Amino acid sequence: EADIYQTPRYLVIGTGKKITLECSQTMGHDKMYWYQQDPGMELHLIHYSYGVNSTEKGDLSSESTVSRIRTEHFPLTLESARPSHTSQYLCASETGLGTGELFFGEGSRLTVL
Amino acid sequence: GQSLEQPSEVTAVEGAIVQINCTYQTSGFYGLSWYQQHDGGAPTFLSYNALDGLEETGRFSSFLSRSDSYGYLLLQELQMKDSASYFCAVFSGGYNKLIFGAGTRLAVHP
């Protein structure tokens, strides 16, 4: 059973609001990821981290930012939400030991009105 | 750049065998993973191939040919619950990050 948690699961907000999507894992994994996925579509990597204080942007340009101050915590922030940000955001972690397995959270489904 | 190609849809009947192919182009290839995702759910890990050959896990098997930049997922004795999207994904790049293909939607019919 994967111990990775995302909050909120669902969020509806107005344009221009600042939001933070939380992601926490209790497995001590160094590598963490944020993916963006529209319904029935592919997963786009938007941010990843390979350890504390180390973050990189993914292949999909995103207006969001991330931080990694603690191993277990990898929050994603949108300073000013827009309707184009409406999507599902999936957080994942990986041991980094070459098993090829990512553990995903249940996702945060964001709707911006 | 990086790219993964897999069929968008596959249809099969219960009890049948289906193969989902994946070809990839990437720099610094480390391995190929497969994930299953049911509608509204999160992706779940199925298998990982770092070396050439076949890996078998129950009804599911995965194959990799590094020289051909090709892999496949084989699903046997299909069940209705196997109806889902299946994604191939490669570990690549300097930080060995996981990049996903567009996914194959499998529909299993009675």
Short mmCIF file of C-alpha atoms in Angstrom, two decimals:
data_model
loop_
_atom_site.label_atom_id
_atom_site.label_comp_id
_atom_site.label_asym_id
_atom_site.label_seq_id
_atom_site.Cartn_x
_atom_site.Cartn_y
_atom_site.Cartn_z
CA GLU A 1 0.00 0.00 0.00
CA ALA A 2 1.50 3.31 -1.11
CA ASP A 3 1.68 6.02 1.52
CA ILE A 4 1.38 9.13 -0.58
CA TYR A 5 -1.35 11.64 0.03
CA GLN A 6 -2.71 14.58 -1.88
CA THR A 7 -5.01 17.34 -0.67
CA PRO A 8 -7.43 18.64 -1.63
CA ARG A 9 -8.96 15.88 -3.77
CA TYR A 10 -11.32 18.35 -5.42
CA LEU A 11 -11.12 22.14 -5.61
CA VAL A 12 -13.28 24.70 -7.40
CA ILE A 13 -11.97 28.26 -7.29
CA GLY A 14 -12.31 31.56 -9.10
CA THR A 15 -9.86 33.10 -11.53
CA GLY A 16 -6.96 34.96 -9.96
CA LYS A 17 -6.87 33.00 -6.72
CA LYS A 18 -3.67 31.57 -5.32
CA ILE A 19 -3.77 27.86 -4.57
CA THR A 20 -1.41 25.27 -3.16
CA LEU A 21 -1.84 21.57 -3.81
CA GLU A 22 -0.31 19.47 -1.07
CA CYS A 23 1.55 16.19 -1.53
CA SER A 24 3.12 14.15 1.24
CA GLN A 25 4.73 10.73 1.34
CA THR A 26 5.87 8.73 4.32
CA MET A 27 8.13 6.29 2.47
CA GLY A 28 11.29 8.40 2.61
CA HIS A 29 11.56 8.54 -1.17
CA ASP A 30 14.03 11.03 -2.59
CA LYS A 31 12.43 11.45 -6.02
CA MET A 32 9.03 13.09 -6.38
CA TYR A 33 7.01 14.18 -9.38
CA TRP A 34 4.04 16.32 -10.38
CA TYR A 35 2.07 15.34 -13.48
CA GLN A 36 -0.84 17.14 -15.11
CA GLN A 37 -3.51 15.01 -16.79
CA ASP A 38 -6.73 15.97 -18.54
CA PRO A 39 -9.47 13.27 -18.58
CA GLY A 40 -8.58 10.42 -20.92
CA MET A 41 -5.33 12.05 -21.94
CA GLU A 42 -1.64 11.50 -21.32
CA LEU A 43 0.29 12.44 -18.21
CA HIS A 44 2.51 15.49 -18.67
CA LEU A 45 5.48 15.94 -16.35
CA ILE A 46 5.45 19.49 -14.99
CA HIS A 47 7.89 19.32 -12.07
CA TYR A 48 10.18 16.84 -10.41
CA SER A 49 12.58 16.71 -7.50
CA TYR A 50 15.43 14.36 -6.77
CA GLY A 51 15.92 15.44 -3.19
CA VAL A 52 15.60 18.23 -0.67
CA ASN A 53 16.21 21.69 -2.16
CA SER A 54 16.48 20.23 -5.69
CA THR A 55 13.65 20.84 -8.15
CA GLU A 56 13.45 20.87 -11.94
CA LYS A 57 10.82 21.83 -14.46
CA GLY A 58 9.36 19.06 -16.55
CA ASP A 59 8.69 18.86 -20.25
CA LEU A 60 5.35 20.66 -20.15
CA SER A 61 5.58 24.36 -19.53
CA SER A 62 3.65 25.24 -16.41
CA GLU A 63 2.95 28.45 -14.55
CA SER A 64 3.08 26.58 -11.28
CA THR A 65 6.00 26.43 -8.86
CA VAL A 66 7.15 23.77 -6.40
CA SER A 67 9.33 23.54 -3.34
CA ARG A 68 11.08 20.68 -1.56
CA ILE A 69 12.11 21.78 1.88
CA ARG A 70 11.50 18.39 3.48
CA THR A 71 11.86 14.93 1.97
CA GLU A 72 8.24 14.02 2.64
CA HIS A 73 6.61 17.18 1.33
CA PHE A 74 6.35 18.47 -2.27
CA PRO A 75 3.68 21.18 -2.62
CA LEU A 76 2.68 22.77 -5.92
CA THR A 77 1.54 26.41 -6.04
CA LEU A 78 -0.36 28.43 -8.62
CA GLU A 79 0.00 32.16 -7.85
CA SER A 80 -2.93 33.20 -10.00
CA ALA A 81 -5.25 30.48 -11.22
CA ARG A 82 -6.84 30.65 -14.68
CA PRO A 83 -9.46 28.48 -16.41
CA SER A 84 -6.64 26.94 -18.51
CA HIS A 85 -5.29 25.44 -15.27
CA THR A 86 -8.39 23.28 -14.94
CA SER A 87 -7.05 19.71 -14.86
CA GLN A 88 -6.09 16.82 -12.62
CA TYR A 89 -2.74 17.07 -10.86
CA LEU A 90 -1.06 13.82 -9.85
CA CYS A 91 1.81 13.60 -7.39
CA ALA A 92 4.13 10.58 -7.33
CA SER A 93 7.25 9.38 -5.56
CA GLU A 94 9.97 6.89 -6.39
CA THR A 95 12.63 5.11 -4.41
CA GLY A 96 15.30 5.96 -6.99
CA LEU A 97 16.76 2.48 -6.56
CA GLY A 98 16.03 1.31 -10.08
CA THR A 99 12.80 -0.62 -9.49
CA GLY A 100 11.01 1.42 -12.15
CA GLU A 101 8.00 1.95 -9.92
CA LEU A 102 6.30 5.24 -9.13
CA PHE A 103 3.75 5.45 -6.35
CA PHE A 104 0.92 7.84 -7.19
CA GLY A 105 -1.40 9.80 -4.97
CA GLU A 106 -5.13 9.88 -5.68
CA GLY A 107 -4.81 13.21 -7.49
CA SER A 108 -6.17 16.72 -7.04
CA ARG A 109 -8.89 17.69 -9.49
CA LEU A 110 -8.84 21.45 -9.98
CA THR A 111 -11.56 23.51 -11.64
CA VAL A 112 -10.97 27.22 -12.19
CA LEU A 113 -14.07 29.25 -13.03
CA GLY B 1 13.69 15.25 -27.63
CA GLN B 2 11.71 12.35 -26.32
CA SER B 3 8.71 10.58 -27.80
CA LEU B 4 6.71 7.43 -27.14
CA GLU B 5 4.26 5.88 -29.60
CA GLN B 6 1.50 3.47 -28.64
CA PRO B 7 -1.88 2.69 -30.18
CA SER B 8 -4.71 4.88 -28.96
CA GLU B 9 -7.33 2.14 -28.64
CA VAL B 10 -7.54 -1.65 -28.54
CA THR B 11 -10.67 -3.81 -28.29
CA ALA B 12 -10.79 -7.47 -27.26
CA VAL B 13 -13.15 -10.07 -25.81
CA GLU B 14 -13.01 -11.76 -22.45
CA GLY B 15 -10.52 -14.62 -22.31
CA ALA B 16 -8.50 -13.33 -25.26
CA ILE B 17 -4.88 -12.19 -25.41
CA VAL B 18 -3.94 -8.65 -26.36
CA GLN B 19 -0.57 -7.02 -27.02
CA ILE B 20 0.01 -3.29 -26.63
CA ASN B 21 3.13 -2.04 -28.41
CA CYS B 22 5.30 0.91 -27.49
CA THR B 23 8.14 2.44 -29.46
CA TYR B 24 10.25 5.18 -28.00
CA GLN B 25 12.86 7.76 -28.87
CA THR B 26 14.79 9.19 -25.99
CA SER B 27 18.23 10.16 -24.81
CA GLY B 28 19.84 8.36 -21.93
CA PHE B 29 17.38 5.45 -21.79
CA TYR B 30 17.30 3.53 -18.52
CA GLY B 31 14.18 1.39 -18.66
CA LEU B 32 10.56 0.97 -19.76
CA SER B 33 7.64 0.84 -17.34
CA TRP B 34 3.96 0.04 -17.82
CA TYR B 35 1.07 1.50 -15.84
CA GLN B 36 -2.65 0.82 -15.70
CA GLN B 37 -5.19 3.54 -15.04
CA HIS B 38 -8.93 3.07 -14.58
CA ASP B 39 -11.24 5.99 -15.27
CA GLY B 40 -11.10 8.45 -12.41
CA GLY B 41 -8.26 6.60 -10.71
CA ALA B 42 -4.53 7.05 -10.31
CA PRO B 43 -1.99 5.11 -12.40
CA THR B 44 -0.81 1.87 -10.86
CA PHE B 45 2.48 0.19 -11.66
CA LEU B 46 2.44 -3.06 -13.67
CA SER B 47 5.99 -3.85 -14.74
CA TYR B 48 9.46 -2.57 -15.49
CA ASN B 49 12.08 -3.72 -18.00
CA ALA B 50 15.62 -2.43 -17.82
CA LEU B 51 17.17 -5.28 -19.82
CA ASP B 52 16.14 -7.02 -23.03
CA GLY B 53 13.71 -9.86 -22.68
CA LEU B 54 10.39 -10.88 -21.21
CA GLU B 55 9.20 -10.24 -17.65
CA GLU B 56 6.15 -12.18 -16.50
CA THR B 57 3.86 -11.24 -13.63
CA GLY B 58 0.74 -13.38 -13.48
CA ARG B 59 -1.50 -12.68 -16.47
CA PHE B 60 0.64 -9.75 -17.56
CA SER B 61 4.00 -9.90 -19.33
CA SER B 62 6.24 -7.13 -20.62
CA PHE B 63 8.96 -7.27 -23.23
CA LEU B 64 11.82 -4.95 -24.13
CA SER B 65 14.22 -4.75 -27.05
CA ARG B 66 16.67 -1.93 -26.44
CA SER B 67 18.25 -2.26 -29.88
CA ASP B 68 14.84 -1.72 -31.51
CA SER B 69 13.67 0.91 -28.99
CA TYR B 70 10.55 -1.19 -28.64
CA GLY B 71 8.54 -2.89 -25.97
CA TYR B 72 5.14 -4.41 -25.44
CA LEU B 73 2.70 -5.34 -22.73
CA LEU B 74 0.93 -8.69 -23.12
CA LEU B 75 -2.32 -9.28 -21.30
CA GLN B 76 -3.63 -12.85 -21.19
CA GLU B 77 -6.97 -14.32 -20.16
CA LEU B 78 -8.58 -10.93 -20.41
CA GLN B 79 -11.21 -10.01 -17.85
CA MET B 80 -13.76 -7.20 -17.86
CA LYS B 81 -11.84 -5.49 -15.06
CA ASP B 82 -8.85 -5.14 -17.41
CA SER B 83 -10.76 -2.41 -19.29
CA ALA B 84 -8.59 0.63 -18.59
CA SER B 85 -5.90 2.84 -20.10
CA TYR B 86 -2.39 1.44 -20.31
CA PHE B 87 0.62 3.73 -20.45
CA CYS B 88 4.18 2.95 -21.37
CA ALA B 89 6.76 5.22 -19.78
CA VAL B 90 10.51 5.59 -20.07
CA PHE B 91 13.12 6.65 -17.59
CA SER B 92 15.42 9.00 -19.39
CA GLY B 93 17.54 12.06 -19.18
CA GLY B 94 20.19 13.21 -16.80
CA TYR B 95 17.96 12.98 -13.76
CA ASN B 96 16.37 9.71 -14.83
CA LYS B 97 12.86 11.10 -14.82
CA LEU B 98 9.78 9.17 -15.97
CA ILE B 99 8.05 10.33 -19.18
CA PHE B 100 4.71 8.81 -20.22
CA GLY B 101 3.26 7.89 -23.59
CA ALA B 102 -0.23 9.01 -24.62
CA GLY B 103 -1.83 5.80 -23.40
CA THR B 104 -3.81 2.94 -24.98
CA ARG B 105 -7.45 2.57 -24.05
CA LEU B 106 -8.35 -1.12 -23.78
CA ALA B 107 -12.00 -2.13 -23.96
CA VAL B 108 -12.80 -5.73 -23.02
CA HIS B 109 -16.19 -7.02 -24.17
CA PRO B 110 -18.12 -10.14 -23.08
#
